[in-house]
Every structure is written in C-alpha cells, then in structure tokens.
Amino acid sequence: EDTYFTTKVEGLTLKVGDWDNGNNNLRASGRTENKFQANYAVGDLGLQYDASGDAGTDQAKVTYTAGGWTAGYQTNGGNGENLSLSGSVGGVDLAYIGYNRDTVNTDRSSITASASFDGVGIKVGKAVADTATCVSGDTWMGDYETADSLATCGSGSTAYDLSNGQDVTAVELSTSIAGNTIKFRHASVDDVAGSDMDFNKVIITRPLANGTTFEATYTALDDATASLDADTLDLELSVKF
C-alpha cells in the first residue's frame, strides 16, 4: 500500500511517492498519491514541507526542541494550523494536539498524560471536538474512523463513527503478570444528547514459542441506543517468519 522513495542530499531528507499519514487522537489516517516531503534539521529546529500535488494542500511544519519539550506548528493548506506540544514533568509524559481551523466551530484538541508507578502503567486522554466537526481516529482511545473524511461524521458507516461535537475521555491501566501483558481500557463518549457511549476493554498479550504472539481482547460496549450494545471476544495469533 505504501510505495515511496527516500534519499538524503546535503542534510536534506526527501521522500516521494504514496504513503499513509497515520492516525492520532483527532483524525483518521489517509493515504494520498504523488506526495512529496522534504525535511531539514538545524540544531534543535526541524523544518518540513509536504505537497500532495493538489493546489492549496501544501503544508509547512516547524518543530523546536528544548529542555526535553518539543513544540510544533504546521500550516493546514489554507484552513488554519495544527499545534503540538510534548514533554515530561516529574516522570509524567504529556502531549497536546490542537487543530485550529478558520471554518467556524471546527476546532479539535486532545491532551494525554502517561506514567508508570510500581509496575503499573497509567494513561489518561481527552479529545474534544467543536459542534461542526468530530473526533476521528484509531488509537488506544478507541476506533472512531469515519468513512472518507470528516464530512461523514455520524454516518455510522465504519468502526464507531462519532457525531459532531462528541468528546472522548479514556483511561488505560497496564501491567505484566506471569509473562502476560494485561491492559484495561475504559472510554466514554458524550456531549451529544441520545448518542452517549462507553466501552470497557481487556487485552491480554502473551509471547509464545518461535516468535508467535497470542492476543485476546474482550470488549463490552454500552450505547445510549440499546440495540447497539455489544460484547465481543477477539482471539489473534501473530506469527513472524
């Protein structure tokens, strides 16, 4: 699915082709053809330019790292900007993403915090959307990918498609017991009358012989619409050759 070419010229990293831009807490991934990306670093300053071959969609990004913190500013093809800030305070990792848009009521933002205490990992996250847009992405906070773009918010056509204005609050606890990695996740979706939802998820992962990994995932979903309630069990074997 991803087909691209990379090279370096005098400290400038170039990437050309087709690739997926990945998920985050606010938006789903998307694969665009005929992309071009250039990256250049000057000390703690990072510069990036992206073009997809379509007029008006070019993006420029600047990042700066100091004292263990990284701040980012990215243009958004003529419709606002993307902001980011990440770092650590007292053993707690913090990350902020802000999508500020010129179109009214379409801003989104998220903040996450994670730490480990006595062998137990803890993550807490919050994603917020304005009334004319939605959270869309597939991360530890949940799979909320829309069908094609943010214009399809609330269509219910893929995953658990959220409605405009719904916020997501999530927490994860993780630990290791007898060679098993165990994670418990709880997420709550609210702020739209009649569309609230929450789920509890338990994930158990165990490495087996010869590079094989077994994973069991149990999910209990409770929706404001009773017919959408569901309990699912997913069993997977991952084999490396």
XYZ file of N, CA and C in Angstrom:
723
model
N 0.819 -1.205 0.000
C 0.000 0.000 0.000
C 0.856 1.259 0.000
N 1.960 1.239 0.751
C 2.871 2.379 0.778
C 4.005 2.125 -0.201
N 4.149 3.009 -1.175
C 5.216 2.881 -2.173
C 5.884 4.237 -2.320
N 7.134 4.316 -1.855
C 7.791 5.612 -1.891
C 9.304 5.430 -1.981
N 9.976 6.529 -2.307
C 11.423 6.567 -2.459
C 11.966 7.644 -1.531
N 13.049 7.339 -0.813
C 13.681 8.328 0.074
C 15.159 8.450 -0.246
N 15.689 9.631 -0.027
C 17.116 9.860 -0.196
C 17.523 11.077 0.619
N 18.822 11.264 0.787
C 19.354 12.421 1.501
C 20.335 13.165 0.604
N 20.204 14.482 0.610
C 21.079 15.335 -0.178
C 21.532 16.503 0.688
N 22.805 16.514 1.064
C 23.361 17.615 1.840
C 22.539 17.929 3.084
N 22.159 16.885 3.833
C 21.397 17.078 5.055
C 19.899 17.212 4.856
N 19.457 17.269 3.607
C 18.030 17.388 3.295
C 17.481 15.994 2.996
N 16.451 15.559 3.746
C 15.823 14.258 3.534
C 14.604 14.433 2.635
N 14.567 13.677 1.532
C 13.491 13.777 0.556
C 12.715 12.470 0.506
N 11.399 12.570 0.361
C 10.524 11.400 0.276
C 9.481 11.675 -0.796
N 9.329 10.723 -1.756
C 8.416 10.896 -2.876
C 7.637 9.606 -3.085
N 6.312 9.718 -3.266
C 5.516 8.528 -3.550
C 4.159 8.569 -2.884
N 3.679 7.363 -2.498
C 2.366 7.218 -1.863
C 2.557 6.613 -0.479
N 1.973 7.236 0.558
C 2.061 6.664 1.894
C 0.930 7.175 2.770
N 0.697 6.426 3.843
C -0.349 6.754 4.811
C 0.226 7.691 5.865
N -0.550 8.698 6.261
C -0.031 9.676 7.224
C -0.245 9.266 8.678
N -0.879 8.095 8.930
C -1.023 7.605 10.296
C -2.172 8.236 11.053
N -2.579 7.571 12.142
C -3.657 8.065 12.995
C -3.113 8.946 14.116
N -3.985 9.760 14.692
C -3.724 10.340 16.004
C -5.054 10.465 16.740
N -5.067 11.095 17.885
C -6.282 11.144 18.702
C -7.405 11.956 18.074
N -7.108 12.741 17.038
C -8.106 13.642 16.472
C -8.578 13.264 15.084
N -7.718 12.661 14.268
C -8.102 12.385 12.897
C -7.624 11.013 12.440
N -8.390 10.455 11.503
C -8.051 9.154 10.939
C -6.907 9.298 9.941
N -6.273 8.189 9.642
C -5.195 8.208 8.668
C -5.774 8.343 7.259
N -4.928 8.753 6.343
C -5.336 8.867 4.954
C -4.146 8.654 4.036
N -4.363 7.895 2.966
C -3.282 7.634 2.009
C -3.488 8.517 0.781
N -2.476 9.305 0.456
C -2.539 10.214 -0.680
C -1.472 9.832 -1.694
N -1.807 9.932 -2.969
C -0.865 9.582 -4.031
C -0.038 10.797 -4.453
N 1.125 10.492 -5.038
C 2.006 11.519 -5.607
C 2.387 12.585 -4.585
N 2.804 12.130 -3.403
C 3.195 13.063 -2.353
C 4.690 13.368 -2.425
N 5.027 14.515 -1.880
C 6.429 14.924 -1.773
C 6.646 15.502 -0.387
N 7.746 15.096 0.253
C 8.068 15.618 1.575
C 9.564 15.895 1.664
N 9.900 17.039 2.273
C 11.297 17.415 2.492
C 11.471 17.787 3.956
N 12.521 17.249 4.584
C 12.832 17.522 5.988
C 14.255 18.025 6.111
N 14.429 19.008 6.992
C 15.764 19.548 7.229
C 15.860 19.963 8.698
N 16.961 19.646 9.339
C 17.164 19.977 10.751
C 18.325 20.944 10.900
N 18.115 21.956 11.727
C 19.161 22.912 12.063
C 19.241 22.975 13.578
N 20.147 22.197 14.169
C 20.218 22.133 15.618
C 18.928 21.571 16.194
N 18.291 22.331 17.060
C 17.037 21.898 17.693
C 15.807 22.270 16.881
N 16.024 22.886 15.731
C 14.932 23.333 14.877
C 14.727 22.353 13.729
N 13.482 21.873 13.555
C 13.152 20.973 12.465
C 12.220 21.644 11.480
N 12.505 21.488 10.186
C 11.698 22.089 9.132
C 11.164 20.984 8.223
N 9.887 21.075 7.857
C 9.276 20.057 6.995
C 8.313 20.715 6.012
N 8.372 20.222 4.769
C 7.449 20.705 3.743
C 6.785 19.509 3.093
N 5.436 19.561 2.975
C 4.664 18.486 2.362
C 3.839 19.037 1.212
N 3.764 18.263 0.132
C 2.908 18.606 -1.002
C 2.290 17.320 -1.534
N 0.998 17.393 -1.885
C 0.302 16.213 -2.390
C -0.004 16.296 -3.870
N 0.468 17.364 -4.524
C 0.198 17.515 -5.940
C -1.103 18.237 -6.230
N -1.862 18.596 -5.186
C -3.119 19.321 -5.355
C -2.949 20.746 -4.846
N -3.375 21.708 -5.617
C -3.230 23.117 -5.230
C -3.952 23.392 -3.926
N -3.301 24.147 -3.042
C -3.937 24.550 -1.799
C -3.784 23.572 -0.655
N -3.126 22.438 -0.878
C -2.988 21.451 0.196
C -1.559 21.356 0.717
N -0.658 22.187 0.220
C 0.716 22.158 0.701
C 0.759 22.546 2.176
N 1.681 21.907 2.912
C 1.817 22.163 4.338
C 3.286 22.402 4.688
N 3.506 23.329 5.594
C 4.839 23.586 6.127
C 4.793 23.400 7.631
N 5.816 22.735 8.188
C 5.836 22.452 9.620
C 7.181 22.849 10.215
N 7.104 23.449 11.406
C 8.302 23.823 12.155
C 8.212 23.202 13.543
N 9.270 22.535 13.967
C 9.327 21.991 15.327
C 10.570 22.522 16.025
N 10.455 22.659 17.333
C 11.585 23.136 18.127
C 11.640 22.335 19.417
N 12.827 21.838 19.746
C 13.035 21.018 20.939
C 13.984 21.732 21.897
N 13.553 21.849 23.162
C 14.383 22.481 24.184
C 13.973 21.957 25.542
N 14.955 21.578 26.361
C 14.680 21.123 27.718
C 13.788 19.902 27.792
N 13.866 19.040 26.782
C 13.043 17.832 26.788
C 11.640 18.024 26.266
N 11.304 19.234 25.812
C 9.987 19.523 25.270
C 10.094 19.817 23.779
N 9.093 19.369 23.026
C 9.056 19.618 21.591
C 7.751 20.314 21.233
N 7.860 21.471 20.588
C 6.696 22.233 20.146
C 6.648 22.215 18.625
N 5.440 22.129 18.068
C 5.294 22.085 16.627
C 4.205 23.022 16.131
N 4.440 23.596 14.952
C 3.456 24.444 14.271
C 3.407 24.017 12.819
N 2.197 23.725 12.315
C 2.046 23.261 10.939
C 0.881 23.972 10.269
N 1.115 24.498 9.072
C 0.019 25.074 8.305
C -0.897 23.960 7.808
N -2.152 24.302 7.501
C -3.118 23.281 7.102
C -3.770 23.619 5.769
N -2.953 23.805 4.762
C -3.469 24.020 3.415
C -4.434 25.179 3.293
N -4.195 26.267 4.017
C -5.035 27.449 3.908
C -6.247 27.448 4.822
N -6.379 26.436 5.705
C -7.512 26.403 6.628
C -7.009 26.180 8.049
N -6.356 27.195 8.600
C -5.892 27.121 9.978
C -4.548 26.447 10.120
N -4.292 25.929 11.328
C -2.991 25.344 11.616
C -3.135 24.221 12.642
N -2.104 23.359 12.687
C -2.014 22.273 13.661
C -0.915 22.603 14.662
N -1.235 22.508 15.948
C -0.277 22.800 17.004
C 0.005 21.533 17.794
N 1.213 21.408 18.306
C 1.557 20.249 19.133
C 2.588 20.637 20.176
N 2.518 19.954 21.319
C 3.476 20.165 22.392
C 3.587 18.876 23.188
N 4.814 18.410 23.406
C 5.002 17.171 24.161
C 6.263 17.266 24.994
N 6.227 16.598 26.155
C 7.368 16.600 27.051
C 7.058 15.820 28.307
N 7.909 15.954 29.301
C 7.768 15.184 30.531
C 8.005 16.076 31.741
N 7.173 15.865 32.778
C 7.311 16.594 34.040
C 7.187 15.601 35.180
N 8.252 15.472 35.984
C 8.206 14.590 37.139
C 7.854 13.154 36.812
N 8.328 12.651 35.679
C 8.051 11.268 35.292
C 6.720 11.066 34.597
N 5.983 12.148 34.356
C 4.701 12.071 33.648
C 4.893 12.639 32.244
N 4.602 11.825 31.227
C 4.695 12.269 29.839
C 3.395 12.957 29.442
N 3.508 14.135 28.853
C 2.351 14.922 28.456
C 2.414 15.211 26.958
N 1.249 15.225 26.318
C 1.200 15.533 24.891
C -0.090 16.280 24.578
N 0.044 17.342 23.796
C -1.108 18.151 23.377
C -1.117 18.244 21.859
N -2.311 18.117 21.269
C -2.512 18.346 19.844
C -3.679 19.307 19.693
N -3.518 20.347 18.901
C -4.596 21.293 18.663
C -4.771 21.545 17.183
N -5.978 21.311 16.662
C -6.298 21.600 15.267
C -7.178 22.849 15.244
N -6.572 23.988 14.970
C -7.299 25.254 14.904
C -7.665 25.528 13.442
N -8.972 25.717 13.183
C -9.444 25.876 11.811
C -10.115 27.236 11.620
N -9.986 27.781 10.406
C -10.629 29.048 10.081
C -12.140 28.882 9.947
N -12.589 27.691 9.531
C -14.019 27.410 9.425
C -14.618 27.380 10.822
N -15.734 28.074 11.027
C -16.312 28.227 12.359
C -16.744 26.882 12.945
N -16.507 26.708 14.240
C -16.924 25.533 15.020
C -16.339 24.215 14.516
N -15.102 24.243 13.997
C -14.477 23.003 13.536
C -13.116 22.751 14.185
N -12.857 23.383 15.321
C -11.606 23.129 16.042
C -11.686 21.792 16.783
N -10.529 21.157 16.958
C -10.421 19.934 17.752
C -9.125 20.000 18.559
N -9.116 19.316 19.707
C -7.896 19.279 20.513
C -7.885 18.025 21.366
N -6.694 17.614 21.765
C -6.569 16.464 22.665
C -5.371 16.659 23.573
N -5.452 16.062 24.747
C -4.331 16.059 25.683
C -4.249 14.681 26.324
N -3.045 14.158 26.454
C -2.838 12.852 27.077
C -1.723 12.953 28.107
N -1.822 12.116 29.129
C -0.794 12.024 30.165
C -0.556 10.553 30.448
N 0.708 10.174 30.613
C 1.037 8.772 30.901
C 2.209 8.705 31.859
N 2.191 7.662 32.694
C 3.253 7.461 33.681
C 3.224 6.007 34.120
N 4.227 5.621 34.901
C 4.305 4.261 35.429
C 4.631 4.332 36.914
N 3.854 3.584 37.717
C 4.049 3.566 39.156
C 4.024 2.122 39.657
N 5.134 1.682 40.253
C 5.215 0.339 40.834
C 4.785 -0.747 39.849
N 5.249 -0.640 38.616
C 4.968 -1.665 37.625
C 3.628 -1.556 36.940
N 2.874 -0.514 37.229
C 1.567 -0.306 36.601
C 1.629 0.952 35.733
N 1.351 0.786 34.447
C 1.309 1.926 33.546
C -0.069 2.563 33.554
N -0.110 3.886 33.519
C -1.366 4.621 33.541
C -1.356 5.646 32.410
N -2.432 5.640 31.609
C -2.606 6.646 30.572
C -4.000 7.256 30.708
N -4.074 8.556 30.538
C -5.350 9.272 30.572
C -5.380 10.195 29.361
N -6.514 10.221 28.673
C -6.621 11.072 27.497
C -7.979 11.724 27.372
N -7.993 12.900 26.745
C -9.230 13.633 26.495
C -9.143 14.253 25.105
N -10.164 13.985 24.263
C -10.244 14.577 22.930
C -11.560 15.331 22.818
N -11.482 16.574 22.333
C -12.649 17.460 22.303
C -12.851 17.967 20.876
N -14.130 17.984 20.439
C -14.457 18.473 19.100
C -15.530 19.551 19.188
N -15.427 20.568 18.321
C -16.464 21.590 18.230
C -17.732 21.018 17.598
N -18.778 21.816 17.569
C -20.099 21.326 17.181
C -20.245 21.026 15.693
N -19.296 21.445 14.860
C -19.402 21.193 13.419
C -18.316 20.248 12.912
N -17.729 19.477 13.827
C -16.718 18.502 13.420
C -16.682 17.382 14.440
N -15.878 16.349 14.176
C -15.865 15.205 15.084
C -14.457 14.658 15.274
N -14.277 13.931 16.350
C -13.052 13.163 16.591
C -13.064 11.958 15.662
N -11.974 11.720 14.967
C -11.903 10.603 14.035
C -10.495 10.048 14.050
N -10.335 8.807 14.462
C -9.014 8.205 14.513
C -9.072 6.843 15.166
N -8.013 6.080 15.004
C -7.931 4.734 15.564
C -6.681 4.667 16.434
N -6.866 4.896 17.752
C -5.757 4.878 18.698
C -6.184 4.073 19.918
N -5.369 4.086 20.972
C -5.723 3.379 22.190
C -7.016 3.930 22.808
N -7.389 5.174 22.461
C -8.609 5.771 22.989
C -9.863 5.238 22.314
N -9.711 4.489 21.211
C -10.851 3.924 20.510
C -10.739 4.096 19.011
N -11.522 3.296 18.271
C -11.534 3.358 16.811
C -12.767 4.141 16.375
N -12.541 5.391 15.944
C -13.649 6.266 15.562
C -13.495 6.747 14.120
N -12.837 5.968 13.297
C -12.574 6.388 11.927
C -13.867 6.592 11.147
N -13.946 7.703 10.424
C -15.071 7.955 9.534
C -14.808 7.287 8.189
N -15.847 7.250 7.355
C -15.750 6.505 6.108
C -14.727 7.102 5.141
N -14.817 8.391 4.893
C -13.935 9.010 3.907
C -13.225 10.246 4.446
N -13.972 11.083 5.141
C -13.398 12.340 5.637
C -14.264 12.837 6.782
N -13.892 13.957 7.357
C -14.669 14.499 8.460
C -16.071 14.908 8.028
N -16.324 15.016 6.742
C -17.657 15.362 6.267
C -18.670 14.254 6.548
N -18.178 13.048 6.855
C -19.073 11.911 7.065
C -19.321 11.652 8.546
N -19.015 12.608 9.418
C -19.244 12.414 10.849
C -20.660 11.948 11.121
N -20.767 10.897 11.946
C -22.081 10.427 12.352
C -22.784 9.527 11.371
N -22.120 9.150 10.271
C -22.772 8.285 9.287
C -22.911 6.854 9.794
N -22.050 6.483 10.755
C -22.110 5.135 11.301
C -21.661 4.072 10.328
N -20.939 4.456 9.272
C -20.597 3.506 8.216
C -19.346 2.697 8.513
N -18.487 3.169 9.394
C -17.284 2.417 9.727
C -16.983 2.542 11.211
N -16.406 1.485 11.766
C -15.980 1.487 13.164
C -17.095 2.050 14.055
N -16.743 2.887 15.033
C -17.747 3.574 15.839
C -17.670 5.051 15.464
N -18.379 5.399 14.414
C -18.305 6.735 13.832
C -19.006 7.746 14.735
N -18.256 8.746 15.220
C -18.812 9.711 16.162
C -19.569 10.829 15.465
N -20.472 11.443 16.203
C -21.220 12.589 15.706
C -20.448 13.872 15.982
N -20.818 14.927 15.275
C -20.207 16.231 15.521
C -20.389 16.634 16.979
N -19.323 17.161 17.578
C -19.407 17.700 18.926
C -19.197 16.706 20.040
N -19.059 15.408 19.723
C -18.853 14.425 20.780
C -17.405 14.452 21.273
N -17.242 14.347 22.594
C -15.923 14.320 23.227
C -15.618 12.908 23.710
N -14.332 12.594 23.792
C -13.888 11.270 24.227
C -12.973 11.411 25.434
N -13.264 10.669 26.499
C -12.395 10.591 27.671
C -11.997 9.136 27.862
N -10.694 8.871 28.014
C -10.235 7.483 28.092
C -9.147 7.320 29.141
N -9.073 6.109 29.706
C -8.025 5.761 30.662
C -7.571 4.337 30.379
N -6.285 4.084 30.555
C -5.732 2.736 30.373
C -4.811 2.396 31.536
N -4.960 1.175 32.064
C -4.061 0.620 33.062
C -3.385 -0.600 32.441
N -2.086 -0.743 32.640
C -1.366 -1.876 32.066
C -0.337 -2.409 33.048
N -0.112 -3.725 33.000
C 0.885 -4.356 33.856
C 1.275 -5.696 33.255
N 2.263 -6.353 33.850
C 2.701 -7.676 33.407
C 2.550 -8.662 34.553
N 1.928 -9.807 34.269
C 1.722 -10.860 35.256
C 2.071 -12.204 34.626
N 3.060 -12.886 35.198
C 3.449 -14.233 34.748
C 3.700 -14.292 33.250
N 4.386 -13.302 32.726
C 4.719 -13.298 31.302
C 3.632 -12.755 30.398
N 2.482 -12.414 30.955
C 1.384 -11.843 30.173
C 1.346 -10.324 30.348
N 1.137 -9.601 29.263
C 0.877 -8.171 29.326
C -0.630 -7.968 29.360
N -1.109 -7.291 30.392
C -2.544 -7.107 30.583
C -2.867 -5.614 30.571
N -3.854 -5.252 29.756
C -4.288 -3.861 29.676
C -5.799 -3.778 29.896
N -6.201 -2.782 30.653
C -7.623 -2.480 30.827
C -7.864 -1.061 30.330
N -8.852 -0.918 29.464
C -9.174 0.397 28.924
C -10.645 0.721 29.153
N -10.892 1.967 29.483
C -12.268 2.473 29.567
C -12.330 3.782 28.807
N -13.340 3.912 27.942
C -13.542 5.156 27.208
C -15.003 5.563 27.302
N -15.227 6.856 27.371
C -16.572 7.405 27.451
C -16.735 8.486 26.391
N -17.803 8.377 25.600
C -18.117 9.356 24.557
C -19.396 10.074 24.960
N -19.353 11.406 25.026
C -20.536 12.132 25.493
C -20.660 13.500 24.833
N -21.579 14.305 25.373
C -21.855 15.687 24.980
C -22.783 15.833 23.785
N -23.400 14.745 23.311
C -24.456 14.830 22.304
C -25.633 14.015 22.815
N -26.751 14.676 23.084
C -27.911 14.019 23.684
C -28.353 12.807 22.860
N -28.545 11.675 23.551
C -29.018 10.455 22.899
C -27.951 9.686 22.164
N -26.692 10.151 22.188
C -25.625 9.482 21.440
C -24.452 9.071 22.326
N -24.636 9.104 23.640
C -23.541 8.734 24.537
C -23.190 7.259 24.376
N -21.941 6.934 24.637
C -21.461 5.561 24.535
C -20.249 5.404 25.436
N -20.061 4.207 26.004
C -18.809 3.915 26.683
C -18.475 2.442 26.478
N -17.192 2.135 26.610
C -16.781 0.740 26.486
C -15.688 0.419 27.490
N -15.654 -0.837 27.898
C -14.573 -1.410 28.695
C -13.894 -2.479 27.865
N -12.572 -2.486 27.899
C -11.821 -3.429 27.078
C -10.687 -4.027 27.897
N -10.536 -5.361 27.824
C -9.427 -6.065 28.463
C -8.611 -6.745 27.373
N -7.305 -6.478 27.358
C -6.417 -7.039 26.338
C -5.314 -7.826 27.039
N -5.188 -9.097 26.696
C -4.142 -9.955 27.260
C -3.246 -10.424 26.124
N -1.957 -10.130 26.235
C -0.991 -10.496 25.204
C 0.075 -11.391 25.813
N 0.388 -12.504 25.114
C 1.387 -13.435 25.626
C 2.286 -13.913 24.482
N 3.604 -13.772 24.622
C 4.518 -14.320 23.614
C 4.606 -15.829 23.736
N 4.550 -16.515 22.603
C 4.673 -17.967 22.561
C 5.986 -18.343 21.895
N 6.157 -19.607 21.602
C 7.407 -20.084 21.016
C 7.557 -19.625 19.565
N 8.804 -19.557 19.096
C 9.127 -19.286 17.693
C 8.573 -17.948 17.184
N 8.542 -16.946 18.048
C 8.136 -15.623 17.619
C 6.641 -15.419 17.496
N 5.851 -16.405 17.881
C 4.392 -16.280 17.816
C 3.864 -15.535 19.040
N 2.883 -14.668 18.813
C 2.253 -13.911 19.899
C 0.749 -14.156 19.897
N 0.199 -14.449 21.070
C -1.243 -14.647 21.220
C -1.849 -13.432 21.916
N -2.986 -12.972 21.391
C -3.658 -11.827 21.997
C -5.161 -12.082 22.080
N -5.709 -11.866 23.247
C -7.157 -11.988 23.473
C -7.690 -10.636 23.894
N -8.760 -10.184 23.237
C -9.364 -8.885 23.539
C -10.856 -9.059 23.791
N -11.300 -8.648 24.957
C -12.731 -8.669 25.286
C -13.216 -7.238 25.408
N -14.311 -6.932 24.702
C -14.857 -5.574 24.705
C -16.335 -5.612 25.081
N -16.711 -4.771 26.034
C -18.110 -4.604 26.424
C -18.512 -3.167 26.114
N -19.435 -2.992 25.157
C -19.846 -1.673 24.703
C -21.264 -1.388 25.166
N -21.450 -0.212 25.749
C -22.754 0.216 26.271
C -23.142 1.513 25.576
N -24.180 1.453 24.749
C -24.584 2.591 23.936
C -25.923 3.149 24.419
N -26.118 4.452 24.183
C -27.400 5.066 24.524
C -28.542 4.411 23.756
N -28.235 3.896 22.556
C -29.195 3.105 21.785
C -28.987 1.642 22.135
N -29.922 1.057 22.861
C -29.730 -0.276 23.429
C -29.394 -1.335 22.373
N -29.933 -1.185 21.164
C -29.692 -2.187 20.120
C -28.240 -2.231 19.662
N -27.465 -1.207 20.017
C -26.052 -1.156 19.628
C -25.126 -1.721 20.701
N -25.671 -2.098 21.867
C -24.855 -2.723 22.907
C -24.227 -3.997 22.365
N -23.000 -4.280 22.764
C -22.325 -5.472 22.235
C -21.246 -5.945 23.189
N -21.064 -7.276 23.250
C -19.952 -7.913 23.945
C -19.217 -8.764 22.918
N -17.929 -8.492 22.722
C -17.174 -9.208 21.698
C -15.884 -9.770 22.272
N -15.468 -10.903 21.735
C -14.199 -11.534 22.097
C -13.413 -11.783 20.824
N -12.207 -11.243 20.785
C -11.352 -11.365 19.602
C -10.073 -12.104 20.003
N -9.758 -13.198 19.293
C -8.567 -14.004 19.560
C -7.660 -13.941 18.332
N -6.400 -13.609 18.546
C -5.479 -13.447 17.415
C -4.142 -14.139 17.689
N -3.579 -14.707 16.634
C -2.220 -15.238 16.652
C -1.386 -14.472 15.646
N -0.289 -13.925 16.097
C 0.626 -13.208 15.222
C 1.891 -14.043 15.052
N 2.232 -14.385 13.802
C 3.353 -15.277 13.530
C 4.380 -14.526 12.686
N 5.632 -14.591 13.105
C 6.725 -13.997 12.327
C 7.549 -15.117 11.682
N 7.922 -14.901 10.427
C 8.742 -15.882 9.689
C 10.123 -15.302 9.411
